[in-house]
Amino acid sequence: MAPPSDSDDSAPIPAGAISKLLIVIAMQTEALPLVNKFHLVEAEESIFPTGAPWIRYHGNYKGLHVDLVWPGKDPVLGVDCVGTVSAALVTYASIQSLKPDLIINAGTAGGFKAKGADIGDVYLASDVAFHDRRIPIPVFDMYGIGTRKTFATPNILKELNLKVGKLSTGDSLDMSPHDESAILNNDATVKDMEGAAVAYVADMFSTPAIFVKAVTDIVDGEKPTAEEFLQNLVAVTAALDKAVTEVMELDTDPTKLKAKPIIKPKVEPCDDDDELPPPPPPASGSGEDWEATTPLAAGNPFFTALIAKSHLHPKFQMWIPPRFQHRLAEPEARTAAVLHSGGKSWATSYCGHLKMKKLDAGWSEFAVDNRLLVGDACVFELVAMGAAGGLEFQVQILRGGLPAEVVTSKGLTSDQPILIVD
């Protein structure tokens, strides 16, 4: 996010840059449909300061790690902690603890009929600003308004039926004459109670953020704002849920997006731990390249790994056997890799530029999510190697070690494949 400039060309989110997504939502009613949709679970231990009522849900959605946070309930009054203060605080704490690659601030908003808004419309905000921070002193007035452009998302706009408009934020549900004047000056189509605060914090820490807002009430309509908001909240939340899901699905379903996906595994820096020796090969190893040549049922090259302490806490690294590395050809550099297992996917990084090549960033989540233990084994089947170097492995997890047919299978051909998983 950046302050306004003479150019409308804000930098798009680069393809291949996202593996950790943070969704910031103001109300429990808005949050729970997404929690259920993405099968997120509430964190057992809070990452937030003691006393903060903020709630975090987390999980993996088709290789993307998702954290969803909302400010919780007021401990005295029991209502949702809405408004800019709570939004700014929970966004700050989440950025510091979770280090997200992208923030989606999803929520409901009021819309302006004069700008073409209608109940149930979903908007992607192009700009955000405050309308209730009035500081009539030169330069301070610009700081109070705090106009910022959001990150450009051309793929979303191309593929989804979302409207685009400017978002104005204030701490009141209704609209005073002063607020109305400021909103008009902001040229806003929708108004909410947290967006600009999330944008302010995200901009401070150089974290890209996008804003998806569903219209619950028509601010310049005939019905009282509070009445219309409560009347439409549940139904409009369903539209919000659908829109956020579609944004996520653009990445996970390639048939929906012909161009490069919006959200892809992040290629993170690799820790060069060459001083740590790789775990020993399986006991059957005789120096021959049996791991790379023994076929599975699919006929793809594969390698095996018997899980040792060095694969797990605290380093969490998976070395690639030297005799298998030539199968990966290029790259001799950091590359995105995806591990598929049990119908789920995890984003990792292949550190091809190191002397001891390995899977690094993201391997820890795979190991923890699948509860790998010392003595278990994994079979890594190379199922795809993209033109740009991206790798995909189908991973079969074998509790308690490798079966005998793998250990003693030298000499088998593709006419006699091994089927490990039924």
mmCIF file of N, CA, C and O in Angstrom, residues 226-281:
data_model
loop_
_atom_site.group_PDB
_atom_site.id
_atom_site.type_symbol
_atom_site.label_atom_id
_atom_site.label_comp_id
_atom_site.label_asym_id
_atom_site.label_seq_id
_atom_site.Cartn_x
_atom_site.Cartn_y
_atom_site.Cartn_z
ATOM 1 N N ALA A 226 -29.068 1.460 11.083
ATOM 2 C CA ALA A 226 -28.941 0.359 12.034
ATOM 3 C C ALA A 226 -29.958 -0.739 11.749
ATOM 4 O O ALA A 226 -29.643 -1.931 11.788
ATOM 5 N N GLU A 227 -31.198 -0.355 11.453
ATOM 6 C CA GLU A 227 -32.247 -1.335 11.161
ATOM 7 C C GLU A 227 -31.915 -2.151 9.916
ATOM 8 O O GLU A 227 -32.043 -3.382 9.895
ATOM 9 N N GLU A 228 -31.472 -1.476 8.880
ATOM 10 C CA GLU A 228 -31.169 -2.166 7.626
ATOM 11 C C GLU A 228 -29.938 -3.053 7.768
ATOM 12 O O GLU A 228 -29.876 -4.155 7.212
ATOM 13 N N PHE A 229 -28.958 -2.589 8.536
ATOM 14 C CA PHE A 229 -27.748 -3.369 8.777
ATOM 15 C C PHE A 229 -28.092 -4.692 9.454
ATOM 16 O O PHE A 229 -27.659 -5.770 9.001
ATOM 17 N N LEU A 230 -28.844 -4.653 10.534
ATOM 18 C CA LEU A 230 -29.195 -5.869 11.258
ATOM 19 C C LEU A 230 -30.075 -6.789 10.422
ATOM 20 O O LEU A 230 -29.956 -8.024 10.481
ATOM 21 N N GLN A 231 -30.947 -6.198 9.623
ATOM 22 C CA GLN A 231 -31.859 -6.980 8.787
ATOM 23 C C GLN A 231 -31.104 -7.791 7.739
ATOM 24 O O GLN A 231 -31.472 -8.933 7.430
ATOM 25 N N ASN A 232 -30.031 -7.246 7.195
ATOM 26 C CA ASN A 232 -29.333 -7.860 6.062
ATOM 27 C C ASN A 232 -28.017 -8.531 6.426
ATOM 28 O O ASN A 232 -27.373 -9.130 5.550
ATOM 29 N N LEU A 233 -27.588 -8.447 7.686
ATOM 30 C CA LEU A 233 -26.243 -8.884 8.058
ATOM 31 C C LEU A 233 -25.982 -10.339 7.683
ATOM 32 O O LEU A 233 -24.971 -10.656 7.042
ATOM 33 N N VAL A 234 -26.873 -11.238 8.058
ATOM 34 C CA VAL A 234 -26.631 -12.656 7.827
ATOM 35 C C VAL A 234 -26.603 -12.978 6.331
ATOM 36 O O VAL A 234 -25.698 -13.664 5.843
ATOM 37 N N ALA A 235 -27.587 -12.479 5.589
ATOM 38 C CA ALA A 235 -27.656 -12.774 4.156
ATOM 39 C C ALA A 235 -26.463 -12.203 3.406
ATOM 40 O O ALA A 235 -25.884 -12.858 2.520
ATOM 41 N N VAL A 236 -26.068 -10.992 3.753
ATOM 42 C CA VAL A 236 -24.945 -10.360 3.051
ATOM 43 C C VAL A 236 -23.626 -11.034 3.423
ATOM 44 O O VAL A 236 -22.702 -11.109 2.603
ATOM 45 N N THR A 237 -23.526 -11.545 4.654
ATOM 46 C CA THR A 237 -22.329 -12.274 5.047
ATOM 47 C C THR A 237 -22.113 -13.490 4.143
ATOM 48 O O THR A 237 -20.971 -13.862 3.847
ATOM 49 N N ALA A 238 -23.193 -14.098 3.694
ATOM 50 C CA ALA A 238 -23.072 -15.220 2.758
ATOM 51 C C ALA A 238 -22.438 -14.773 1.441
ATOM 52 O O ALA A 238 -21.620 -15.492 0.852
ATOM 53 N N ALA A 239 -22.816 -13.577 0.966
ATOM 54 C CA ALA A 239 -22.202 -13.036 -0.251
ATOM 55 C C ALA A 239 -20.722 -12.742 -0.030
ATOM 56 O O ALA A 239 -19.885 -12.960 -0.919
ATOM 57 N N LEU A 240 -20.386 -12.264 1.153
ATOM 58 C CA LEU A 240 -18.985 -11.991 1.491
ATOM 59 C C LEU A 240 -18.193 -13.287 1.513
ATOM 60 O O LEU A 240 -17.076 -13.364 0.964
ATOM 61 N N ASP A 241 -18.749 -14.310 2.150
ATOM 62 C CA ASP A 241 -18.117 -15.623 2.207
ATOM 63 C C ASP A 241 -17.833 -16.142 0.801
ATOM 64 O O ASP A 241 -16.747 -16.634 0.493
ATOM 65 N N LYS A 242 -18.797 -16.018 -0.085
ATOM 66 C CA LYS A 242 -18.647 -16.485 -1.463
ATOM 67 C C LYS A 242 -17.530 -15.728 -2.179
ATOM 68 O O LYS A 242 -16.709 -16.322 -2.886
ATOM 69 N N ALA A 243 -17.481 -14.403 -1.984
ATOM 70 C CA ALA A 243 -16.467 -13.599 -2.671
ATOM 71 C C ALA A 243 -15.057 -13.943 -2.204
ATOM 72 O O ALA A 243 -14.135 -14.109 -3.022
ATOM 73 N N VAL A 244 -14.857 -14.077 -0.891
ATOM 74 C CA VAL A 244 -13.530 -14.409 -0.369
ATOM 75 C C VAL A 244 -13.123 -15.801 -0.834
ATOM 76 O O VAL A 244 -11.959 -16.042 -1.196
ATOM 77 N N THR A 245 -14.077 -16.732 -0.840
ATOM 78 C CA THR A 245 -13.782 -18.084 -1.318
ATOM 79 C C THR A 245 -13.341 -18.064 -2.775
ATOM 80 O O THR A 245 -12.392 -18.749 -3.163
ATOM 81 N N GLU A 246 -14.014 -17.284 -3.596
ATOM 82 C CA GLU A 246 -13.661 -17.208 -5.010
ATOM 83 C C GLU A 246 -12.270 -16.627 -5.201
ATOM 84 O O GLU A 246 -11.522 -17.046 -6.100
ATOM 85 N N VAL A 247 -11.896 -15.654 -4.375
ATOM 86 C CA VAL A 247 -10.540 -15.101 -4.440
ATOM 87 C C VAL A 247 -9.524 -16.201 -4.165
ATOM 88 O O VAL A 247 -8.508 -16.335 -4.861
ATOM 89 N N MET A 248 -9.805 -17.043 -3.153
ATOM 90 C CA MET A 248 -8.898 -18.134 -2.820
ATOM 91 C C MET A 248 -8.882 -19.183 -3.937
ATOM 92 O O MET A 248 -7.831 -19.726 -4.284
ATOM 93 N N GLU A 249 -10.057 -19.478 -4.506
ATOM 94 C CA GLU A 249 -10.150 -20.519 -5.511
ATOM 95 C C GLU A 249 -9.436 -20.153 -6.805
ATOM 96 O O GLU A 249 -9.078 -21.032 -7.586
ATOM 97 N N LEU A 250 -9.231 -18.876 -7.064
ATOM 98 C CA LEU A 250 -8.479 -18.480 -8.249
ATOM 99 C C LEU A 250 -7.092 -19.095 -8.246
ATOM 100 O O LEU A 250 -6.517 -19.387 -9.288
ATOM 101 N N ASP A 251 -6.570 -19.307 -7.048
ATOM 102 C CA ASP A 251 -5.243 -19.906 -6.951
ATOM 103 C C ASP A 251 -5.294 -21.420 -7.021
ATOM 104 O O ASP A 251 -4.458 -22.055 -7.648
ATOM 105 N N THR A 252 -6.299 -22.017 -6.360
ATOM 106 C CA THR A 252 -6.271 -23.462 -6.184
ATOM 107 C C THR A 252 -6.922 -24.228 -7.322
ATOM 108 O O THR A 252 -6.771 -25.435 -7.405
ATOM 109 N N ASP A 253 -7.679 -23.567 -8.190
ATOM 110 C CA ASP A 253 -8.298 -24.237 -9.331
ATOM 111 C C ASP A 253 -7.797 -23.592 -10.620
ATOM 112 O O ASP A 253 -8.289 -22.554 -11.030
ATOM 113 N N PRO A 254 -6.814 -24.196 -11.271
ATOM 114 C CA PRO A 254 -6.225 -23.572 -12.462
ATOM 115 C C PRO A 254 -7.206 -23.411 -13.615
ATOM 116 O O PRO A 254 -6.982 -22.621 -14.511
ATOM 117 N N THR A 255 -8.331 -24.152 -13.602
ATOM 118 C CA THR A 255 -9.295 -24.001 -14.684
ATOM 119 C C THR A 255 -10.041 -22.688 -14.599
ATOM 120 O O THR A 255 -10.667 -22.263 -15.565
ATOM 121 N N LYS A 256 -9.991 -22.033 -13.423
ATOM 122 C CA LYS A 256 -10.697 -20.769 -13.258
ATOM 123 C C LYS A 256 -9.828 -19.576 -13.627
ATOM 124 O O LYS A 256 -10.318 -18.472 -13.773
ATOM 125 N N LEU A 257 -8.535 -19.789 -13.715
ATOM 126 C CA LEU A 257 -7.623 -18.680 -13.962
ATOM 127 C C LEU A 257 -6.626 -19.087 -15.025
ATOM 128 O O LEU A 257 -5.775 -19.924 -14.784
ATOM 129 N N LYS A 258 -6.743 -18.510 -16.197
ATOM 130 C CA LYS A 258 -5.880 -18.902 -17.312
ATOM 131 C C LYS A 258 -4.485 -18.313 -17.184
ATOM 132 O O LYS A 258 -3.521 -18.862 -17.670
ATOM 133 N N ALA A 259 -4.397 -17.162 -16.524
ATOM 134 C CA ALA A 259 -3.096 -16.520 -16.353
ATOM 135 C C ALA A 259 -2.428 -17.061 -15.093
ATOM 136 O O ALA A 259 -2.871 -18.029 -14.496
ATOM 137 N N LYS A 260 -1.368 -16.414 -14.648
ATOM 138 C CA LYS A 260 -0.685 -16.856 -13.444
ATOM 139 C C LYS A 260 -1.601 -16.695 -12.237
ATOM 140 O O LYS A 260 -2.308 -15.712 -12.118
ATOM 141 N N PRO A 261 -1.562 -17.639 -11.306
ATOM 142 C CA PRO A 261 -2.404 -17.532 -10.123
ATOM 143 C C PRO A 261 -2.042 -16.326 -9.277
ATOM 144 O O PRO A 261 -0.931 -15.802 -9.328
ATOM 145 N N ILE A 262 -3.015 -15.884 -8.460
ATOM 146 C CA ILE A 262 -2.795 -14.740 -7.572
ATOM 147 C C ILE A 262 -1.973 -15.145 -6.370
ATOM 148 O O ILE A 262 -1.068 -14.454 -5.945
ATOM 149 N N ILE A 263 -2.293 -16.298 -5.782
ATOM 150 C CA ILE A 263 -1.647 -16.741 -4.557
ATOM 151 C C ILE A 263 -0.942 -18.058 -4.840
ATOM 152 O O ILE A 263 -1.570 -19.038 -5.185
ATOM 153 N N LYS A 264 0.361 -18.078 -4.690
ATOM 154 C CA LYS A 264 1.131 -19.285 -4.945
ATOM 155 C C LYS A 264 2.154 -19.452 -3.833
ATOM 156 O O LYS A 264 2.416 -18.551 -3.058
ATOM 157 N N PRO A 265 2.772 -20.634 -3.741
ATOM 158 C CA PRO A 265 3.750 -20.850 -2.686
ATOM 159 C C PRO A 265 4.862 -19.821 -2.721
ATOM 160 O O PRO A 265 5.351 -19.435 -3.768
ATOM 161 N N LYS A 266 5.262 -19.401 -1.574
ATOM 162 C CA LYS A 266 6.319 -18.393 -1.466
ATOM 163 C C LYS A 266 7.683 -19.057 -1.501
ATOM 164 O O LYS A 266 7.900 -20.089 -0.884
ATOM 165 N N VAL A 267 8.609 -18.475 -2.232
ATOM 166 C CA VAL A 267 9.983 -18.943 -2.242
ATOM 167 C C VAL A 267 10.742 -18.159 -1.179
ATOM 168 O O VAL A 267 11.082 -17.000 -1.366
ATOM 169 N N GLU A 268 10.964 -18.785 -0.038
ATOM 170 C CA GLU A 268 11.585 -18.095 1.088
ATOM 171 C C GLU A 268 13.083 -18.360 1.108
ATOM 172 O O GLU A 268 13.570 -19.341 0.531
ATOM 173 N N PRO A 269 13.853 -17.498 1.806
ATOM 174 C CA PRO A 269 15.290 -17.731 1.925
ATOM 175 C C PRO A 269 15.567 -19.075 2.573
ATOM 176 O O PRO A 269 14.860 -19.521 3.466
ATOM 177 N N CYS A 270 16.618 -19.751 2.107
ATOM 178 C CA CYS A 270 16.994 -21.043 2.666
ATOM 179 C C CYS A 270 18.110 -20.845 3.680
ATOM 180 O O CYS A 270 19.054 -20.083 3.446
ATOM 181 N N ASP A 271 18.023 -21.533 4.805
ATOM 182 C CA ASP A 271 19.092 -21.508 5.790
ATOM 183 C C ASP A 271 20.181 -22.472 5.348
ATOM 184 O O ASP A 271 19.914 -23.661 5.119
ATOM 185 N N ASP A 272 21.396 -21.983 5.244
ATOM 186 C CA ASP A 272 22.500 -22.824 4.814
ATOM 187 C C ASP A 272 23.089 -23.519 6.034
ATOM 188 O O ASP A 272 23.917 -22.967 6.752
ATOM 189 N N ASP A 273 22.648 -24.751 6.286
ATOM 190 C CA ASP A 273 23.094 -25.513 7.439
ATOM 191 C C ASP A 273 23.953 -26.680 6.993
ATOM 192 O O ASP A 273 23.748 -27.821 7.389
ATOM 193 N N ASP A 274 24.924 -26.399 6.135
ATOM 194 C CA ASP A 274 25.744 -27.478 5.603
ATOM 195 C C ASP A 274 26.538 -28.188 6.683
ATOM 196 O O ASP A 274 27.054 -29.278 6.460
ATOM 197 N N GLU A 275 26.660 -27.568 7.865
ATOM 198 C CA GLU A 275 27.407 -28.229 8.922
ATOM 199 C C GLU A 275 26.621 -29.403 9.511
ATOM 200 O O GLU A 275 27.152 -30.231 10.221
ATOM 201 N N LEU A 276 25.298 -29.469 9.208
ATOM 202 C CA LEU A 276 24.486 -30.584 9.688
ATOM 203 C C LEU A 276 24.518 -31.706 8.656
ATOM 204 O O LEU A 276 24.121 -31.510 7.520
ATOM 205 N N PRO A 277 24.970 -32.893 9.019
ATOM 206 C CA PRO A 277 24.997 -33.991 8.039
ATOM 207 C C PRO A 277 23.593 -34.479 7.756
ATOM 208 O O PRO A 277 22.745 -34.485 8.643
ATOM 209 N N PRO A 278 23.322 -34.881 6.517
ATOM 210 C CA PRO A 278 22.010 -35.450 6.222
ATOM 211 C C PRO A 278 21.847 -36.786 6.927
ATOM 212 O O PRO A 278 22.831 -37.426 7.287
ATOM 213 N N PRO A 279 20.630 -37.226 7.150
ATOM 214 C CA PRO A 279 20.419 -38.503 7.811
ATOM 215 C C PRO A 279 20.949 -39.639 6.943
ATOM 216 O O PRO A 279 21.023 -39.525 5.724
ATOM 217 N N PRO A 280 21.330 -40.750 7.565
ATOM 218 C CA PRO A 280 21.871 -41.871 6.779
ATOM 219 C C PRO A 280 20.812 -42.465 5.886
ATOM 220 O O PRO A 280 19.623 -42.368 6.159
ATOM 221 N N PRO A 281 21.233 -43.108 4.772
ATOM 222 C CA PRO A 281 20.261 -43.757 3.884
ATOM 223 C C PRO A 281 19.661 -44.968 4.574
ATOM 224 O O PRO A 281 20.157 -45.429 5.596
#
